[in-house]
């Protein structure tokens, strides 16, 4: 079974929403923040690969399926926040896609926005709120992946918050990376077990994949359904 950070974190956040999306196959409508992130990331990728700005922006809008609400000036502004001169000539990989085994039966995959020649990793963020690089396990897991590919004992990870022109960085040690890996293994094992039990006892779906109410319910497309089932 293959997991990504987004799958693992969604399950940790709310098992019920995880089931709706990844087990039942119910697609969530693409939000404006997600479309914005796609457009900006693709535009940055193209610029780092040497494309002129206009062409890079066009590719960004194609990536976001020309979502009507997207603002051209906002995409352009965020794309221009990247200090390209700092990275040109210091690029090991752009949009580095990987898949590595977590255990003999579970794999982890992801895409790292930028890997420098000395093994540093950078993740572009278009969020309207900043947070610390160690607030989630995402970059620590990506650091672990880079350490596996390039045989590094330490990896510097940076979240670049383009909207604020600020960064949050840390150097992940082997201990940090293994702790993140164990977090992923733990969640992946829990999900695998729950799926196996669901196949045997489908009537226990709400026990195996319970809803976890939080502030994120405001943006969840299944929140009303979840609420109605709770008081049914």
C-alpha angles and dihedrals in degrees: 000000000000125000135186128201091254092055094048095046092047091054091048090049096046126348090196093058089045090056093048092053106033103026104030092034096227108161120223118221111254109256124221093248090053092048090048091052091050093049095047094044093051092046091051091047091053093047091051088051090055103262117145116254097256092052092045092052091048090053089049093056091046089053089053091048090243091286105204096227094056113116114220094207092051093051091047093047093051093044091053092055091077113098094227094176088062093058105032105103091017098073123123095168140349118209089002107200118201144168123195134172116254091185135348090280105028130065133190125214135182148144122247114206096218138359118190126214091260093051101261115145128213128194118194115221127195093183123139089223129054126221137176120274089238095052090090135031095235101097093037088057091047089049089053090053092050091047089054094049097043101029095240126161093202132028128191112221125194133189108204110203100201096187091059098031088232136119138211114205140173139166110244114215125205088262092054092049095048091048089055090047091052089050089055093046091050094052093041090052091049092050092047091051092047091051091050091051092046090057090053097040111023092170089069094062094118091051094047095041106028125180116250109202115216141141087284090071086083090072099033114111090209097053096102092047090048092050093049093050091050093057098032 
